[in-house]
XYZ file of C-alpha atoms in Angstrom:
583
model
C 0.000 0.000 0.000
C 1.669 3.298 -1.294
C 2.315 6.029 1.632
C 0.337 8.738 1.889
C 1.256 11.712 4.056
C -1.542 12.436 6.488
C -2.684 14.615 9.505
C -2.727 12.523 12.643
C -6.249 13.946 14.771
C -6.723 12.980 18.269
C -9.439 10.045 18.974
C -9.404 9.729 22.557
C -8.905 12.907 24.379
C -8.984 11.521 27.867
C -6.478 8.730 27.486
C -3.963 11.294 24.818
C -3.995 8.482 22.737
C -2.843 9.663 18.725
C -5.678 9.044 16.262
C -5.422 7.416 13.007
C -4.462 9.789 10.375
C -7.331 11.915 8.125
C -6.421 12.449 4.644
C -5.843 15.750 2.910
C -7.772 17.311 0.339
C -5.652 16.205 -2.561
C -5.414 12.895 -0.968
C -9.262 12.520 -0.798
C -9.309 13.387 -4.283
C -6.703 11.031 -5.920
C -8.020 8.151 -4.006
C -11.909 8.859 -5.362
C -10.594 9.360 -8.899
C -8.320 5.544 -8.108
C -12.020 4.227 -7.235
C -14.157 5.777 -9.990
C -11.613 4.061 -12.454
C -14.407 1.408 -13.702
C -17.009 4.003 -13.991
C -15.436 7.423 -15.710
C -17.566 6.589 -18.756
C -20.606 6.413 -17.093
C -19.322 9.490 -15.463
C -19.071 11.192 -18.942
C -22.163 10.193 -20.023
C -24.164 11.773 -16.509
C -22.025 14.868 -17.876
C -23.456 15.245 -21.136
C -27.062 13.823 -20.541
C -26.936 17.009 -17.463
C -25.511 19.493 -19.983
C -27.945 19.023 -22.839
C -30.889 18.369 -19.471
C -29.719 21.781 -18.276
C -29.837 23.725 -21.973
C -33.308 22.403 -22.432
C -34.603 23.970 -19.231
C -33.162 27.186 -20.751
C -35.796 27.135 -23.317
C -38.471 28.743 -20.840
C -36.595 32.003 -20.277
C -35.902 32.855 -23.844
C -39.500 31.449 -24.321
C -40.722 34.103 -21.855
C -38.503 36.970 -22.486
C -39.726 36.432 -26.634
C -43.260 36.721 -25.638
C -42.323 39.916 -23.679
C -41.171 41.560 -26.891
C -43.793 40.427 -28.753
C -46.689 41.494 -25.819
C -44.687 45.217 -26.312
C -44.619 45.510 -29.753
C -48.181 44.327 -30.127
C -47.912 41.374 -32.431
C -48.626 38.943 -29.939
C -51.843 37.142 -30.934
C -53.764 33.671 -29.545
C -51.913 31.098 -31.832
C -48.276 33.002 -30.375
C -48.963 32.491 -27.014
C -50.376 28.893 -27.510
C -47.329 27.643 -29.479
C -44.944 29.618 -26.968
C -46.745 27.966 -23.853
C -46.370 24.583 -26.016
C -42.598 25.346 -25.932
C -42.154 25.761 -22.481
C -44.112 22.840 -21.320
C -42.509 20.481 -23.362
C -39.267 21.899 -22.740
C -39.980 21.409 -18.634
C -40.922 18.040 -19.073
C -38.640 17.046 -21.220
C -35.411 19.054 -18.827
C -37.170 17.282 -15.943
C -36.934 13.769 -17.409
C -33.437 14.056 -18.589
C -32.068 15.993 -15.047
C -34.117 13.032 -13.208
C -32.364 10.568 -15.403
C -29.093 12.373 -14.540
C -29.122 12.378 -10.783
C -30.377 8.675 -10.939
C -26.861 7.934 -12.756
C -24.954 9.889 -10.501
C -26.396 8.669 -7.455
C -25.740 5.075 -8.348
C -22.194 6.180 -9.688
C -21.917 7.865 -5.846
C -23.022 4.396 -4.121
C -20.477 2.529 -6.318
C -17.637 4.194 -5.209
C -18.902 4.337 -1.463
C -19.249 0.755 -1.645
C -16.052 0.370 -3.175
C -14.387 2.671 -0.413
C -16.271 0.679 2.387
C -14.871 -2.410 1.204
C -11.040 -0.920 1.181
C -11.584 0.535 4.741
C -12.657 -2.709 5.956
C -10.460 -4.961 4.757
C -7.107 -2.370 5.086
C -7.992 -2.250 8.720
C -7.736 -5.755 8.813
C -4.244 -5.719 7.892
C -2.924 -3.493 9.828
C -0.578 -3.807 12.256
C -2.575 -4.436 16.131
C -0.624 -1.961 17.845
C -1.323 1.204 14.918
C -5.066 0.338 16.087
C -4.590 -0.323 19.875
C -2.395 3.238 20.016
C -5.207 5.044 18.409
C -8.030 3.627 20.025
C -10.491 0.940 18.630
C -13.353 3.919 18.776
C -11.818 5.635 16.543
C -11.712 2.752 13.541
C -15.110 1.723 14.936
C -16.162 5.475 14.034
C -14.928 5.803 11.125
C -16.342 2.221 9.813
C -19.531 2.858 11.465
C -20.584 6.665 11.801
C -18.243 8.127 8.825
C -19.798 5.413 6.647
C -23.362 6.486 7.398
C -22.768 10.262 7.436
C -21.716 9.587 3.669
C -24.401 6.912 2.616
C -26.588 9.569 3.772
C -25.524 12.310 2.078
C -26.591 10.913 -0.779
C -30.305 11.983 -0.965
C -29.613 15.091 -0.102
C -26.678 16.434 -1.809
C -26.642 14.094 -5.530
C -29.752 15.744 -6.722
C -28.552 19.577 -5.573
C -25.134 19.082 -6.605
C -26.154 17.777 -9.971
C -28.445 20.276 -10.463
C -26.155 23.207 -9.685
C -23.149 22.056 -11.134
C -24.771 21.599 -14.767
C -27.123 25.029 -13.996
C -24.142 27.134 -13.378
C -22.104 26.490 -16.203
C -25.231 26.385 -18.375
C -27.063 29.733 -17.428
C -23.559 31.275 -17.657
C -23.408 30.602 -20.913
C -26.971 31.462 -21.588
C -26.069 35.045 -20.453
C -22.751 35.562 -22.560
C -25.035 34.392 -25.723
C -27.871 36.736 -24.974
C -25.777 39.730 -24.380
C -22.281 39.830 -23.420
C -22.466 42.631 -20.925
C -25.108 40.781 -18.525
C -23.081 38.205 -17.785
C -20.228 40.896 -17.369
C -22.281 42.266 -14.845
C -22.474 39.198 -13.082
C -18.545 37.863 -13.496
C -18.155 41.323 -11.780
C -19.945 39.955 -8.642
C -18.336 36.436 -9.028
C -15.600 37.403 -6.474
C -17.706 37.944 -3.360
C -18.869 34.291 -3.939
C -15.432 33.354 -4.775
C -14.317 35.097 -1.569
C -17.345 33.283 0.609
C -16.226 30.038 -0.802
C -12.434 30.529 -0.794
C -13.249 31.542 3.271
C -15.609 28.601 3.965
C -13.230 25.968 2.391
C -10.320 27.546 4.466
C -12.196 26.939 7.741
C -15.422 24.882 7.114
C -12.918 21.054 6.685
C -10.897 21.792 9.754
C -14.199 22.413 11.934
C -16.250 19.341 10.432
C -12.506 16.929 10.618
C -13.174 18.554 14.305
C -16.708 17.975 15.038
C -15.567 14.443 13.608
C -13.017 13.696 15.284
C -14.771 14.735 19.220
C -17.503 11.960 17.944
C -14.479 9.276 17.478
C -12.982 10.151 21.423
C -16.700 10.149 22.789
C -16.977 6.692 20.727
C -14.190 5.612 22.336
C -15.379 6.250 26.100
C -18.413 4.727 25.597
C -17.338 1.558 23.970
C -14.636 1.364 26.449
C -17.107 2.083 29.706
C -19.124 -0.772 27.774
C -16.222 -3.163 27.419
C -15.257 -2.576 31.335
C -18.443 -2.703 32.303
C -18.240 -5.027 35.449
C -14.850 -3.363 36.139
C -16.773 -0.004 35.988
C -18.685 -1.474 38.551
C -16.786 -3.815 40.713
C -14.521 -0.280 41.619
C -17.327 2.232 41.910
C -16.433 3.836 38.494
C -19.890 4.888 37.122
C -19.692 8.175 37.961
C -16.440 8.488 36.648
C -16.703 7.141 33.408
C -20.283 9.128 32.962
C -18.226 12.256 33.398
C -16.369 11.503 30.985
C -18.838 10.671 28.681
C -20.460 13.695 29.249
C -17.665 16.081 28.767
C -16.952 14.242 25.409
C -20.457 14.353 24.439
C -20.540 18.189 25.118
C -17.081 18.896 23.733
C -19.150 17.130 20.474
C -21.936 19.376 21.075
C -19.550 22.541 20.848
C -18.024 21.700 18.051
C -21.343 21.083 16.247
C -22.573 24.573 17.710
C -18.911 25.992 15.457
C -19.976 24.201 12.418
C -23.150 25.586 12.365
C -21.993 29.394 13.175
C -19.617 28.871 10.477
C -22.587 28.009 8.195
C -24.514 31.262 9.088
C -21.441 33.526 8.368
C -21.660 31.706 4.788
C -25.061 32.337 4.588
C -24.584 36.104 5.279
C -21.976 36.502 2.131
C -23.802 34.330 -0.174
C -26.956 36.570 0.311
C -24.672 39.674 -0.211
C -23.732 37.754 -3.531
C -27.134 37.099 -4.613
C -28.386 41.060 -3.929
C -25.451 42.709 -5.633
C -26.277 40.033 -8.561
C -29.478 40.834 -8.957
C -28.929 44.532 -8.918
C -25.996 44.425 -11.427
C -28.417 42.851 -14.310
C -30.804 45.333 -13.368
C -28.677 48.349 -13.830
C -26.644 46.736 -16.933
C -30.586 45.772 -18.379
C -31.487 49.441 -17.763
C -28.642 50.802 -19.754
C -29.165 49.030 -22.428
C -32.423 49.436 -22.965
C -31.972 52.894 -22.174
C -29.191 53.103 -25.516
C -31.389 50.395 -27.657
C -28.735 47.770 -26.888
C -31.319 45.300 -25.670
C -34.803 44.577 -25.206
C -37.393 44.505 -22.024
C -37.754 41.226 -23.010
C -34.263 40.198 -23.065
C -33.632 41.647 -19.975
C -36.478 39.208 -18.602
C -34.658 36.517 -20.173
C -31.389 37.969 -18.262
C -33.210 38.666 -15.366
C -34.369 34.699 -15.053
C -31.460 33.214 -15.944
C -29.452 35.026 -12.843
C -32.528 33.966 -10.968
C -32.090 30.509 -12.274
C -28.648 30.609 -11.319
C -29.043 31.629 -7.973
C -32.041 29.202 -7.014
C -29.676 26.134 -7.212
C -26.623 27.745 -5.339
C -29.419 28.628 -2.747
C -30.336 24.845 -2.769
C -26.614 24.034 -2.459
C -26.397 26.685 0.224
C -28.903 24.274 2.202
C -27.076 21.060 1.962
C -23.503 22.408 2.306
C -23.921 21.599 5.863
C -24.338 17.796 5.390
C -22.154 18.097 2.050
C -18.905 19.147 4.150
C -19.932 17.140 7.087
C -19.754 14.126 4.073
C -16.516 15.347 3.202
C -15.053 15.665 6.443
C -15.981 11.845 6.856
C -14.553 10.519 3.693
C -11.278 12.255 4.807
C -11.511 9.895 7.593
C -12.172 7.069 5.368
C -9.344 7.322 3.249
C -6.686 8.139 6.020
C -7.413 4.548 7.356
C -7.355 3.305 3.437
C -4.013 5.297 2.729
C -1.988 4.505 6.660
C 1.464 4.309 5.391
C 3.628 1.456 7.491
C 6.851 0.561 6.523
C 8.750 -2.969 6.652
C 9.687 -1.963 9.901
C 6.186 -2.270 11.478
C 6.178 -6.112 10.784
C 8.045 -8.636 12.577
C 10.980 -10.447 10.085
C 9.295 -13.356 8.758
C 12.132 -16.459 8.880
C 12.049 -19.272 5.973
C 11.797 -21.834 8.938
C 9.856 -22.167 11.928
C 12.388 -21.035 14.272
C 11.903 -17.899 16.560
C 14.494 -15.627 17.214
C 14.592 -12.566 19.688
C 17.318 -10.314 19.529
C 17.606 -8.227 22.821
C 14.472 -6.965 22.602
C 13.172 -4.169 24.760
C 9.470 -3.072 24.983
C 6.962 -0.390 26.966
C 3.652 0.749 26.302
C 3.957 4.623 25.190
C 5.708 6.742 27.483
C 6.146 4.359 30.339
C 8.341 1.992 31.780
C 10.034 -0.793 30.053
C 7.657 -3.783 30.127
C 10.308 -6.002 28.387
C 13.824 -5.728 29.185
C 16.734 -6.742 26.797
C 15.183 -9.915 26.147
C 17.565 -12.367 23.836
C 15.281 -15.700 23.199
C 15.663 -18.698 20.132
C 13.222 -21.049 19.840
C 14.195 -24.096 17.953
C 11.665 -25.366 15.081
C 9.339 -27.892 16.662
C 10.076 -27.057 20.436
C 7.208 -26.055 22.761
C 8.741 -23.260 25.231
C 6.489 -22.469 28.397
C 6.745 -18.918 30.217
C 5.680 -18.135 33.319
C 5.668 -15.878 36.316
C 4.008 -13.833 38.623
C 1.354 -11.041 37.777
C 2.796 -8.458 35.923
C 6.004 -10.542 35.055
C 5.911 -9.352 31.443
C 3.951 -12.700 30.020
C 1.789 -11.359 27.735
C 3.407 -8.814 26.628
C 6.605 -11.092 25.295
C 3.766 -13.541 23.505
C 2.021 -9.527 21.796
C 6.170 -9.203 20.574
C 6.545 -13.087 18.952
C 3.390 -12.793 18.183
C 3.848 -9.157 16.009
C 1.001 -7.607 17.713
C 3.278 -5.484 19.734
C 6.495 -4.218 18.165
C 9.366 -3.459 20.203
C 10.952 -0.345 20.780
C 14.223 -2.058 20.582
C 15.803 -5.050 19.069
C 14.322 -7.477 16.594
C 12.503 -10.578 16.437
C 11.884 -13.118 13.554
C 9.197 -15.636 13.056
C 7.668 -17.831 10.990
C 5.170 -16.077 8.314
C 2.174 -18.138 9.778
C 1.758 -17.467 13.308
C -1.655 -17.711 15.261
C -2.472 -17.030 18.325
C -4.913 -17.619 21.249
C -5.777 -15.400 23.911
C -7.427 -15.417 27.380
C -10.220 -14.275 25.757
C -11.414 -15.593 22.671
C -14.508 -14.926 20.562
C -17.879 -16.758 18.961
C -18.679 -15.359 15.769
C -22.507 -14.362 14.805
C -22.793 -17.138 12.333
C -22.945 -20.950 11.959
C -20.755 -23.381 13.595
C -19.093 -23.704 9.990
C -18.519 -20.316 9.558
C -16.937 -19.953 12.665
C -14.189 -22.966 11.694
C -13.793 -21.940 8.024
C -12.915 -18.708 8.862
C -9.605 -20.054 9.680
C -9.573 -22.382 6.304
C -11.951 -21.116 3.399
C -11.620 -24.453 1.545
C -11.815 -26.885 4.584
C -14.797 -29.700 3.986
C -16.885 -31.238 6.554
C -14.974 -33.768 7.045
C -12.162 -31.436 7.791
C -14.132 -29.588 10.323
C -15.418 -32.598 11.941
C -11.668 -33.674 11.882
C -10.682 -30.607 13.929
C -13.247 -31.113 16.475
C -12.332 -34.700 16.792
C -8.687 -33.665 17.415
C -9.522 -31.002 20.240
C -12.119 -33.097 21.768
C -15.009 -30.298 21.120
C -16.816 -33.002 18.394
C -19.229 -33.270 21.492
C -20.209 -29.368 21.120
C -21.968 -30.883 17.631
C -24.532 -33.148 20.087
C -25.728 -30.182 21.688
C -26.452 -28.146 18.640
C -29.864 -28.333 16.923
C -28.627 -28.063 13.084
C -24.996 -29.571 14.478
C -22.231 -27.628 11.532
C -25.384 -25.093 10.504
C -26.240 -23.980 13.768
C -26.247 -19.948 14.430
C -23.771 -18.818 17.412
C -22.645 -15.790 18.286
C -25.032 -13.151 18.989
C -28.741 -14.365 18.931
C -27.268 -17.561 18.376
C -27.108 -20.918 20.211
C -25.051 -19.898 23.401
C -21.770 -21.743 24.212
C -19.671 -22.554 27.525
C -16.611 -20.807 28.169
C -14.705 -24.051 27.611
C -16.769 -24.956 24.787
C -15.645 -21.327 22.824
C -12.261 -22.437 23.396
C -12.141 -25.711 22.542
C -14.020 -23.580 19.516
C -11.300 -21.519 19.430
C -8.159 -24.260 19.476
C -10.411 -26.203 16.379
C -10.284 -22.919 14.372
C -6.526 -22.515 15.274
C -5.754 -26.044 14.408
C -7.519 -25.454 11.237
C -5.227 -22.706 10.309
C -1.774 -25.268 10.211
C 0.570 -22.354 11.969
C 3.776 -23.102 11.831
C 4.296 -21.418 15.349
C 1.449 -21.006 18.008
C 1.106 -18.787 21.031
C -1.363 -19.726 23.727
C -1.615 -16.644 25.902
C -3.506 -18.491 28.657
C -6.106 -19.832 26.274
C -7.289 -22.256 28.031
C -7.241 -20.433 31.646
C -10.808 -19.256 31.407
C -12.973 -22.272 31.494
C -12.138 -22.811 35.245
C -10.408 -26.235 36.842
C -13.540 -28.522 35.994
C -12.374 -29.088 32.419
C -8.452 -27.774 32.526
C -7.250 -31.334 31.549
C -9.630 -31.756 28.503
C -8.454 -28.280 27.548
C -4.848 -29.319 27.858
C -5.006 -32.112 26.090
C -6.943 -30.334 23.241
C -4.121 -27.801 23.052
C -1.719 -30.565 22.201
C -3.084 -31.624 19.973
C -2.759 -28.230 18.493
C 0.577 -27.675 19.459
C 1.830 -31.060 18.251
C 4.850 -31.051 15.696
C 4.474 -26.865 15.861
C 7.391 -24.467 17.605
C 4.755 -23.679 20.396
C 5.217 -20.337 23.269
C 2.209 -20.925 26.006
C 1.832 -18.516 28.837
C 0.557 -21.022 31.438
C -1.563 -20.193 34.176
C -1.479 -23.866 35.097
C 2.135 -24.663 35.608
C 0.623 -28.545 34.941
C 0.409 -27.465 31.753
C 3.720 -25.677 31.886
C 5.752 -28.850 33.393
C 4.763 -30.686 29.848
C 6.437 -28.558 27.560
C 10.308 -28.788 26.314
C 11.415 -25.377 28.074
C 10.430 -23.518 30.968
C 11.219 -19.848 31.033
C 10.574 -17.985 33.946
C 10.201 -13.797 33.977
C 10.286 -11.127 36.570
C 10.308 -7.741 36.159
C 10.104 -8.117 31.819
C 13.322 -10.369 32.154
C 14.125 -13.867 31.781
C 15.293 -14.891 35.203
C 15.620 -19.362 34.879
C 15.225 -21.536 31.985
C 15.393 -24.819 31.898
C 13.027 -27.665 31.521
C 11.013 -28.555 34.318
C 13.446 -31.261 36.127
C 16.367 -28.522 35.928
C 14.563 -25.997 36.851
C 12.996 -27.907 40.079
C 16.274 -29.238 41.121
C 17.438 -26.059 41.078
C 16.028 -24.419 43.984
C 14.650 -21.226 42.754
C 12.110 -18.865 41.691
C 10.314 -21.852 39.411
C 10.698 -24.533 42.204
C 8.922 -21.921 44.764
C 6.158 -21.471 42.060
C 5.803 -25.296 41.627
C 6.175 -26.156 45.266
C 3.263 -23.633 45.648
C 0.811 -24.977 43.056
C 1.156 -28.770 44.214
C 0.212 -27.358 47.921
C -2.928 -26.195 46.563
C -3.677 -29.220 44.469
């Protein structure tokens, strides 16, 4: 994915965390023009058809303005007015039909391209590195995929059908007034500045506030979907009131920003309405002089006098929607500065030919604070199954985020295999079938495959208890499933995926004592053959494995297999003597 140089925007205020980037202007643009690549000539073709649309419609003021002249010179008669009045209705219907026909085009042209740019933001967030998206806050992606999407989508109604209309109605009437006498539209290029100006000072402020007002949704996104998340934490330490503070200063800070945007609209408002007075009153004067030297006729002023009008009815319908138009913009900005991220090959962990892992004093912290991982020098041999362990805050989990490549180090380097999976304490039913679930890890697996995996982590009972067995709906609204039963879920997916190395971040702590040793036997079956790192919470399951390392303080402290380490005497043996006592 090429770089893309982009303005970083804060999405959670309360935690300083750095937002994902917002693309500029000329970014926005390149990457819409990438995406409407399949449909320019359908583009083309909305051009023209609103072009020849918009000249029809110009029919009724000439139409008018010639029945003027002929009402003052006195030679308008019955059959004149009939065939005139024929004119302009079938001109209306006919500039109806075709500007109808044009904004249907453009509208599915517009959903096209949003669909396309969904589909880019969804699946380039996929890739991304874990720790660009855990630094910037998941309510900020969530935001952007959720509320940016809709803000666009719609947009649609609102703003296709005025922008069409006004685009093709400008450059029309403009032209209408240079053919019907040059110094009308004169009159009216010589008021085109204070627009200009009102524009020039909208687009100079308006994207910053609306990229604003945008960006105070994302950090109030974020507090609520975290306060959600935490919710029994929230609880369990008496943080309601906290957390509801915070949501409401987010949710106000939202509400001030929207207050700006809409001030800024009003000072537009005010220009534009200067524009559209000194407009009117420049044709009027420039009509009056000519008629007044025989240059033009009452009833091409009319005609003059209608076209401005025309003119100015559309920009005043664009004036209306400018509010949702920029707010549109402001989230497609957002859209493509997730689409465009630039990370380098230094954001991904070196990806070795075999399925060795290597760390090369490796140092870690999360942002600005203390080292979590300290000069850490590891190598995993192909094949071998290395346990760590430890006390709380030892460092466990954060050494399986760096061989894992969901957390990169600050210093050092480590190399792994290119297919790595990895389970976590918490792991996660789909909304979907039971086969869904599994194929996720391997599109192409058959039944027989699936019932293969099951078989192998000793979950094929899970298919007794379902109603429609491999068809059956989990997840959300879905058949319900045990904590052990998602894991064993979860190991059947992993095993599914053939990794070549494996972390088990205590993936099989949450299901309790009552089924540990069918969970431990269903993760060797995963692990079997593979280079293996398990964070045990069980040292049971930590005494099976070829190497034991033990961490304090983000540093390896003993390692050793379990014998050695025992025999030793030390900070493993104490851990061990410990969990047999409360066997």
């Amino acid at each position: 994915m090429s770089g893309a140089s982009a303005v970083p925007e804060t999405a959670a205020s309360d935690a300083g965390l750095p937002g994902l980037p917002v693309a500029s202007g000329r970014e926005t643009v390149r990457e819409v023009w990438r995406l409407s690549h399949g449909y320019r000539l359908r583009l083309a073709a909305t051009g023209v058809l609103g072009i020849v649309s918009t000249g029809v419609d110009l029919i009724v003021p000439g139409a008018i303005g010639f029945l003027v002249d002929r009402v003052q010179a006195g030679t308008a008669d019955l059959a004149t007015v009939l065939t005139v009045t024929v004119v302009m209705a079938l001109s209306a219907v006919l500039g109806a039909a075709g500007t109808a026909l044009t904004i249907v085009l453009a509208t599915r042209v517009y959903h096209a391209i949003l669909a396309a740019l969904r589909e880019q933001l969804v699946g380039h967030a996929m890739t991304l590195p874990q720790h660009l998206v855990e630094r910037a806050g998941t309510g900020d992606l969530i935001s952007r995929s959720s509320d940016d999407v809709t803000a666009v989508a719609d947009a649609a109604p609102a703003v296709i059908p005025v922008l069409t209309v006004t685009a093709f109605t400008i450059v029309v009437s403009l032209g209408g007034l240079a053919a019907l006498e040059w110094p009308y539209a004169a009159a009216f290029a010589v008021v085109l500045p204070v627009y200009v100006l009102a524009v020039r000072w909208y687009l100079r402020i308006g994207p910053g506030v609306y990229r604003t007002e945008r960006t105070a949704m994302s950090a109030r996104a974020q507090q609520i979907l975290e306060s959600q998340r935490g919710y029994a934490t929230v609880l369990g330490f008496g943080l309601a009131e906290r957390r509801h503070r915070a949501v409401m200063t987010d949710s106000w800070r939202v509400a001030g920003q929207s207050l700006r945007a809409r001030t800024v609209l009003s000072m537009l408002n005010a220009r534009l309405n200067l524009g559209e007075c000194l407009s009117l009153a420049a044709v009027l004067v420039v009509g009056f002089v000519l008629i007044d030297h025989n240059a033009s006729t009452v009833g091409g002023a009319t005609t003059a006098m209608l076209l401005v009008l025309r003119l100015l009815g559309p920009v005043n319908q664009l004036l209306l929607v400018i509010d949702t138009l920029q707010s549109a913009l402001a989230s497609v900005s957002r859209m493509i500065g997730v689409v465009t991220i630039p990370f380098s090959a230094s954001d991904v962990p070196a990806r070795a030919a075999s399925t060795a892992v290597q760390l090369d004093e490796v140092s870690f912290r999360y942002g600005e604070g203390p080292r979590v991982l300290d000069d850490i020098t590891l190598d995993i041999p192909s094949g071998q199954r290395v346990a760590v362990v430890g006390v709380s805050g030892a460092g466990k989990t954060t050494l399986a985020g760096v061989v894992a490549g969901t957390h990169l180090p600050e210093a050092g380097k480590v190399t792994r295999p290119s297919r790595t999976a990895m389970i976590t304490q918490e792991v996660h039913v789909f909304a979907g079938t039971l086969r869904d679930n599994l194929t996720l890890a391997a599109p192409g697996a058959t039944d027989r495959d699936l019932h293969a995996a099951l078989e192998a982590t000793g979950a094929a009972s899970i298919l007794d208890v379902l109603p429609d067995r491999l068809d059956t709906l989990l997840g959300v609204g879905g058949h319900p499933l045990t904590d052990a039963q998602a894991q064993q879920l979860a190991l059947a997916r992993l095993l599914l995926t053939d990794a070549d190395l494996v972390i088990l971040d205590e993936a099989t702590a949450e299901a309790g004592s009552t089924y540990a040793g069918q969970l431990d036997r269903a993760a060797d079956a995963v692990l079997a053959g593979r280079t293996a790192v398990v964070v045990a919470h069980r040292l049971s399951q930590a005494a099976t494995c070829d190497r034991i390392m033990v961490m304090e303080h983000g540093r390896i402290i003993e390692t050793g297999t379990h014998g050695e380490l025992v025999d030793a005497g030390g900070v493993y043996a104490g851990l061990w003597t410990a969990w047999e006592a409360a066997q």
